[in-house]
Amino acid sequence: MSLPALADRAIVLHARAADWRDAIRLAGDALVDSGCTTAEYTEAMIRMVDDHGPYIVIAPGLALAHARPGPEVRCDGLSVVTLAEPVEFGHAHNDPVRVVIGLAGVAADGHLEAVAELANAFNDAAAIPALAAATTRDAVRQILAGEGVA
């Protein structure tokens, strides 16, 4: 699974979230709206944090929300949510979060490939602040493709 294409409906810019659950719901809703998952997948992403803690906050300001592949995943998908105001996930080092990426994969091995590709996109330390400040969906796509970060 390489990174899935980002439909316009999968990108939500400068959203408002009351807390980390709300932030994950925004990313999950974007996956649902783009036809990749059902609402049950969103709840599964939240349960992952309830069960395992804020491990999804993988870098300063960045959360990678996901759950296991299953019948709630209709196709591989990716969503990007930037937050108008950062939210705390309870991570010791990487809070607060300004960017939430939602990831859904139909197969476990493809899911890992997508995570590896995302990790490459964030090798550039400027990518996360650039995503948080992005004002257009095209800018988000360019940043994830490794373009457009000054």
PDB file of N, CA and C in Angstrom, residues 93-148:
ATOM      1  N   HIS A  93       5.949  13.806  25.477  1.00  0.00           N
ATOM      2  CA  HIS A  93       6.923  14.637  24.763  1.00  0.00           C
ATOM      3  C   HIS A  93       6.366  15.351  23.532  1.00  0.00           C
ATOM      4  N   ASN A  94       5.362  14.792  22.895  1.00  0.00           N
ATOM      5  CA  ASN A  94       4.963  15.290  21.581  1.00  0.00           C
ATOM      6  C   ASN A  94       3.677  16.121  21.567  1.00  0.00           C
ATOM      7  N   ASP A  95       3.085  16.374  22.720  1.00  0.00           N
ATOM      8  CA  ASP A  95       1.918  17.261  22.784  1.00  0.00           C
ATOM      9  C   ASP A  95       2.373  18.707  22.666  1.00  0.00           C
ATOM     10  N   PRO A  96       1.489  19.624  22.289  1.00  0.00           N
ATOM     11  CA  PRO A  96       0.138  19.391  21.802  1.00  0.00           C
ATOM     12  C   PRO A  96       0.147  19.034  20.313  1.00  0.00           C
ATOM     13  N   VAL A  97      -0.957  18.480  19.849  1.00  0.00           N
ATOM     14  CA  VAL A  97      -1.085  18.014  18.462  1.00  0.00           C
ATOM     15  C   VAL A  97      -1.811  19.068  17.629  1.00  0.00           C
ATOM     16  N   ARG A  98      -1.243  19.338  16.457  1.00  0.00           N
ATOM     17  CA  ARG A  98      -1.878  20.275  15.517  1.00  0.00           C
ATOM     18  C   ARG A  98      -2.288  19.597  14.229  1.00  0.00           C
ATOM     19  N   VAL A  99      -1.730  18.396  13.974  1.00  0.00           N
ATOM     20  CA  VAL A  99      -2.055  17.673  12.741  1.00  0.00           C
ATOM     21  C   VAL A  99      -2.411  16.238  13.112  1.00  0.00           C
ATOM     22  N   VAL A 100      -3.575  15.781  12.633  1.00  0.00           N
ATOM     23  CA  VAL A 100      -3.985  14.393  12.833  1.00  0.00           C
ATOM     24  C   VAL A 100      -4.128  13.756  11.459  1.00  0.00           C
ATOM     25  N   ILE A 101      -3.408  12.669  11.280  1.00  0.00           N
ATOM     26  CA  ILE A 101      -3.522  11.897  10.041  1.00  0.00           C
ATOM     27  C   ILE A 101      -4.303  10.640  10.370  1.00  0.00           C
ATOM     28  N   GLY A 102      -5.332  10.376   9.591  1.00  0.00           N
ATOM     29  CA  GLY A 102      -6.100   9.145   9.715  1.00  0.00           C
ATOM     30  C   GLY A 102      -5.630   8.168   8.659  1.00  0.00           C
ATOM     31  N   LEU A 103      -5.405   6.944   9.060  1.00  0.00           N
ATOM     32  CA  LEU A 103      -4.913   5.929   8.128  1.00  0.00           C
ATOM     33  C   LEU A 103      -5.774   4.688   8.239  1.00  0.00           C
ATOM     34  N   ALA A 104      -6.207   4.177   7.092  1.00  0.00           N
ATOM     35  CA  ALA A 104      -6.980   2.938   7.049  1.00  0.00           C
ATOM     36  C   ALA A 104      -6.405   2.055   5.953  1.00  0.00           C
ATOM     37  N   GLY A 105      -6.225   0.788   6.271  1.00  0.00           N
ATOM     38  CA  GLY A 105      -5.726  -0.152   5.279  1.00  0.00           C
ATOM     39  C   GLY A 105      -6.543  -1.431   5.326  1.00  0.00           C
ATOM     40  N   VAL A 106      -6.772  -2.005   4.166  1.00  0.00           N
ATOM     41  CA  VAL A 106      -7.546  -3.241   4.117  1.00  0.00           C
ATOM     42  C   VAL A 106      -6.715  -4.450   4.526  1.00  0.00           C
ATOM     43  N   ALA A 107      -5.381  -4.338   4.428  1.00  0.00           N
ATOM     44  CA  ALA A 107      -4.501  -5.460   4.786  1.00  0.00           C
ATOM     45  C   ALA A 107      -3.387  -4.974   5.694  1.00  0.00           C
ATOM     46  N   ALA A 108      -2.985  -5.808   6.635  1.00  0.00           N
ATOM     47  CA  ALA A 108      -1.971  -5.416   7.618  1.00  0.00           C
ATOM     48  C   ALA A 108      -0.640  -5.071   6.962  1.00  0.00           C
ATOM     49  N   ASP A 109      -0.201  -5.838   5.964  1.00  0.00           N
ATOM     50  CA  ASP A 109       1.105  -5.549   5.362  1.00  0.00           C
ATOM     51  C   ASP A 109       1.089  -4.228   4.609  1.00  0.00           C
ATOM     52  N   GLY A 110       0.014  -3.918   3.926  1.00  0.00           N
ATOM     53  CA  GLY A 110      -0.090  -2.645   3.236  1.00  0.00           C
ATOM     54  C   GLY A 110      -0.138  -1.481   4.203  1.00  0.00           C
ATOM     55  N   HIS A 111      -0.750  -1.711   5.331  1.00  0.00           N
ATOM     56  CA  HIS A 111      -0.849  -0.702   6.383  1.00  0.00           C
ATOM     57  C   HIS A 111       0.560  -0.299   6.834  1.00  0.00           C
ATOM     58  N   LEU A 112       1.437  -1.288   7.009  1.00  0.00           N
ATOM     59  CA  LEU A 112       2.806  -0.995   7.438  1.00  0.00           C
ATOM     60  C   LEU A 112       3.579  -0.225   6.376  1.00  0.00           C
ATOM     61  N   GLU A 113       3.363  -0.570   5.094  1.00  0.00           N
ATOM     62  CA  GLU A 113       4.016   0.174   4.012  1.00  0.00           C
ATOM     63  C   GLU A 113       3.608   1.638   4.032  1.00  0.00           C
ATOM     64  N   ALA A 114       2.331   1.890   4.257  1.00  0.00           N
ATOM     65  CA  ALA A 114       1.851   3.274   4.292  1.00  0.00           C
ATOM     66  C   ALA A 114       2.472   4.024   5.457  1.00  0.00           C
ATOM     67  N   VAL A 115       2.594   3.358   6.602  1.00  0.00           N
ATOM     68  CA  VAL A 115       3.220   4.005   7.757  1.00  0.00           C
ATOM     69  C   VAL A 115       4.671   4.365   7.428  1.00  0.00           C
ATOM     70  N   ALA A 116       5.372   3.457   6.746  1.00  0.00           N
ATOM     71  CA  ALA A 116       6.758   3.735   6.364  1.00  0.00           C
ATOM     72  C   ALA A 116       6.827   4.930   5.405  1.00  0.00           C
ATOM     73  N   GLU A 117       5.905   5.007   4.457  1.00  0.00           N
ATOM     74  CA  GLU A 117       5.902   6.147   3.530  1.00  0.00           C
ATOM     75  C   GLU A 117       5.606   7.446   4.252  1.00  0.00           C
ATOM     76  N   LEU A 118       4.688   7.394   5.189  1.00  0.00           N
ATOM     77  CA  LEU A 118       4.402   8.602   5.968  1.00  0.00           C
ATOM     78  C   LEU A 118       5.628   9.030   6.765  1.00  0.00           C
ATOM     79  N   ALA A 119       6.323   8.064   7.327  1.00  0.00           N
ATOM     80  CA  ALA A 119       7.532   8.385   8.084  1.00  0.00           C
ATOM     81  C   ALA A 119       8.537   9.106   7.192  1.00  0.00           C
ATOM     82  N   ASN A 120       8.659   8.669   5.956  1.00  0.00           N
ATOM     83  CA  ASN A 120       9.561   9.344   5.017  1.00  0.00           C
ATOM     84  C   ASN A 120       9.121  10.777   4.761  1.00  0.00           C
ATOM     85  N   ALA A 121       7.815  10.970   4.639  1.00  0.00           N
ATOM     86  CA  ALA A 121       7.298  12.324   4.391  1.00  0.00           C
ATOM     87  C   ALA A 121       7.662  13.266   5.535  1.00  0.00           C
ATOM     88  N   PHE A 122       7.800  12.692   6.750  1.00  0.00           N
ATOM     89  CA  PHE A 122       8.072  13.541   7.907  1.00  0.00           C
ATOM     90  C   PHE A 122       9.536  13.502   8.326  1.00  0.00           C
ATOM     91  N   ASN A 123      10.409  12.998   7.458  1.00  0.00           N
ATOM     92  CA  ASN A 123      11.852  13.099   7.720  1.00  0.00           C
ATOM     93  C   ASN A 123      12.293  14.554   7.766  1.00  0.00           C
ATOM     94  N   ASP A 124      11.604  15.377   6.993  1.00  0.00           N
ATOM     95  CA  ASP A 124      11.880  16.806   6.998  1.00  0.00           C
ATOM     96  C   ASP A 124      11.168  17.418   8.206  1.00  0.00           C
ATOM     97  N   ALA A 125      11.948  17.940   9.138  1.00  0.00           N
ATOM     98  CA  ALA A 125      11.369  18.493  10.375  1.00  0.00           C
ATOM     99  C   ALA A 125      10.414  19.646  10.105  1.00  0.00           C
ATOM    100  N   ALA A 126      10.520  20.273   8.952  1.00  0.00           N
ATOM    101  CA  ALA A 126       9.636  21.401   8.626  1.00  0.00           C
ATOM    102  C   ALA A 126       8.276  20.939   8.119  1.00  0.00           C
ATOM    103  N   ALA A 127       8.124  19.649   7.843  1.00  0.00           N
ATOM    104  CA  ALA A 127       6.875  19.170   7.235  1.00  0.00           C
ATOM    105  C   ALA A 127       5.673  19.328   8.175  1.00  0.00           C
ATOM    106  N   ILE A 128       5.835  19.026   9.446  1.00  0.00           N
ATOM    107  CA  ILE A 128       4.687  19.098  10.364  1.00  0.00           C
ATOM    108  C   ILE A 128       4.218  20.546  10.555  1.00  0.00           C
ATOM    109  N   PRO A 129       5.122  21.497  10.848  1.00  0.00           N
ATOM    110  CA  PRO A 129       4.648  22.884  10.933  1.00  0.00           C
ATOM    111  C   PRO A 129       4.062  23.382   9.611  1.00  0.00           C
ATOM    112  N   ALA A 130       4.626  22.937   8.494  1.00  0.00           N
ATOM    113  CA  ALA A 130       4.088  23.356   7.191  1.00  0.00           C
ATOM    114  C   ALA A 130       2.679  22.805   6.998  1.00  0.00           C
ATOM    115  N   LEU A 131       2.458  21.553   7.386  1.00  0.00           N
ATOM    116  CA  LEU A 131       1.106  20.994   7.290  1.00  0.00           C
ATOM    117  C   LEU A 131       0.144  21.763   8.187  1.00  0.00           C
ATOM    118  N   ALA A 132       0.564  22.031   9.408  1.00  0.00           N
ATOM    119  CA  ALA A 132      -0.308  22.742  10.353  1.00  0.00           C
ATOM    120  C   ALA A 132      -0.696  24.117   9.820  1.00  0.00           C
ATOM    121  N   ALA A 133       0.190  24.733   9.057  1.00  0.00           N
ATOM    122  CA  ALA A 133      -0.069  26.079   8.541  1.00  0.00           C
ATOM    123  C   ALA A 133      -0.684  26.074   7.142  1.00  0.00           C
ATOM    124  N   ALA A 134      -0.802  24.918   6.520  1.00  0.00           N
ATOM    125  CA  ALA A 134      -1.310  24.846   5.142  1.00  0.00           C
ATOM    126  C   ALA A 134      -2.691  25.481   5.045  1.00  0.00           C
ATOM    127  N   THR A 135      -2.898  26.226   3.974  1.00  0.00           N
ATOM    128  CA  THR A 135      -4.185  26.900   3.785  1.00  0.00           C
ATOM    129  C   THR A 135      -4.974  26.326   2.617  1.00  0.00           C
ATOM    130  N   THR A 136      -4.368  25.397   1.871  1.00  0.00           N
ATOM    131  CA  THR A 136      -5.087  24.779   0.755  1.00  0.00           C
ATOM    132  C   THR A 136      -4.859  23.271   0.776  1.00  0.00           C
ATOM    133  N   ARG A 137      -5.782  22.561   0.173  1.00  0.00           N
ATOM    134  CA  ARG A 137      -5.651  21.099   0.082  1.00  0.00           C
ATOM    135  C   ARG A 137      -4.471  20.723  -0.817  1.00  0.00           C
ATOM    136  N   ASP A 138      -4.255  21.505  -1.860  1.00  0.00           N
ATOM    137  CA  ASP A 138      -3.109  21.229  -2.726  1.00  0.00           C
ATOM    138  C   ASP A 138      -1.793  21.375  -1.964  1.00  0.00           C
ATOM    139  N   ALA A 139      -1.709  22.337  -1.057  1.00  0.00           N
ATOM    140  CA  ALA A 139      -0.491  22.500  -0.254  1.00  0.00           C
ATOM    141  C   ALA A 139      -0.257  21.266   0.610  1.00  0.00           C
ATOM    142  N   VAL A 140      -1.337  20.714   1.176  1.00  0.00           N
ATOM    143  CA  VAL A 140      -1.211  19.496   1.984  1.00  0.00           C
ATOM    144  C   VAL A 140      -0.667  18.356   1.120  1.00  0.00           C
ATOM    145  N   ARG A 141      -1.223  18.204  -0.066  1.00  0.00           N
ATOM    146  CA  ARG A 141      -0.753  17.125  -0.965  1.00  0.00           C
ATOM    147  C   ARG A 141       0.725  17.315  -1.307  1.00  0.00           C
ATOM    148  N   GLN A 142       1.121  18.550  -1.579  1.00  0.00           N
ATOM    149  CA  GLN A 142       2.520  18.823  -1.935  1.00  0.00           C
ATOM    150  C   GLN A 142       3.451  18.511  -0.769  1.00  0.00           C
ATOM    151  N   ILE A 143       3.064  18.853   0.420  1.00  0.00           N
ATOM    152  CA  ILE A 143       3.915  18.606   1.599  1.00  0.00           C
ATOM    153  C   ILE A 143       4.073  17.102   1.804  1.00  0.00           C
ATOM    154  N   LEU A 144       2.978  16.349   1.707  1.00  0.00           N
ATOM    155  CA  LEU A 144       3.072  14.897   1.898  1.00  0.00           C
ATOM    156  C   LEU A 144       3.877  14.231   0.784  1.00  0.00           C
ATOM    157  N   ALA A 145       3.924  14.866  -0.381  1.00  0.00           N
ATOM    158  CA  ALA A 145       4.715  14.334  -1.488  1.00  0.00           C
ATOM    159  C   ALA A 145       6.182  14.757  -1.385  1.00  0.00           C
ATOM    160  N   GLY A 146       6.514  15.525  -0.342  1.00  0.00           N
ATOM    161  CA  GLY A 146       7.894  15.978  -0.173  1.00  0.00           C
ATOM    162  C   GLY A 146       8.192  17.247  -0.941  1.00  0.00           C
ATOM    163  N   GLU A 147       7.157  17.922  -1.397  1.00  0.00           N
ATOM    164  CA  GLU A 147       7.325  19.174  -2.137  1.00  0.00           C
ATOM    165  C   GLU A 147       6.748  20.303  -1.273  1.00  0.00           C
ATOM    166  N   GLY A 148       7.147  21.475  -1.546  1.00  0.00           N
ATOM    167  CA  GLY A 148       6.481  22.620  -0.958  1.00  0.00           C
ATOM    168  C   GLY A 148       6.868  22.969   0.456  1.00  0.00           C
TER     169      GLY A 148
END
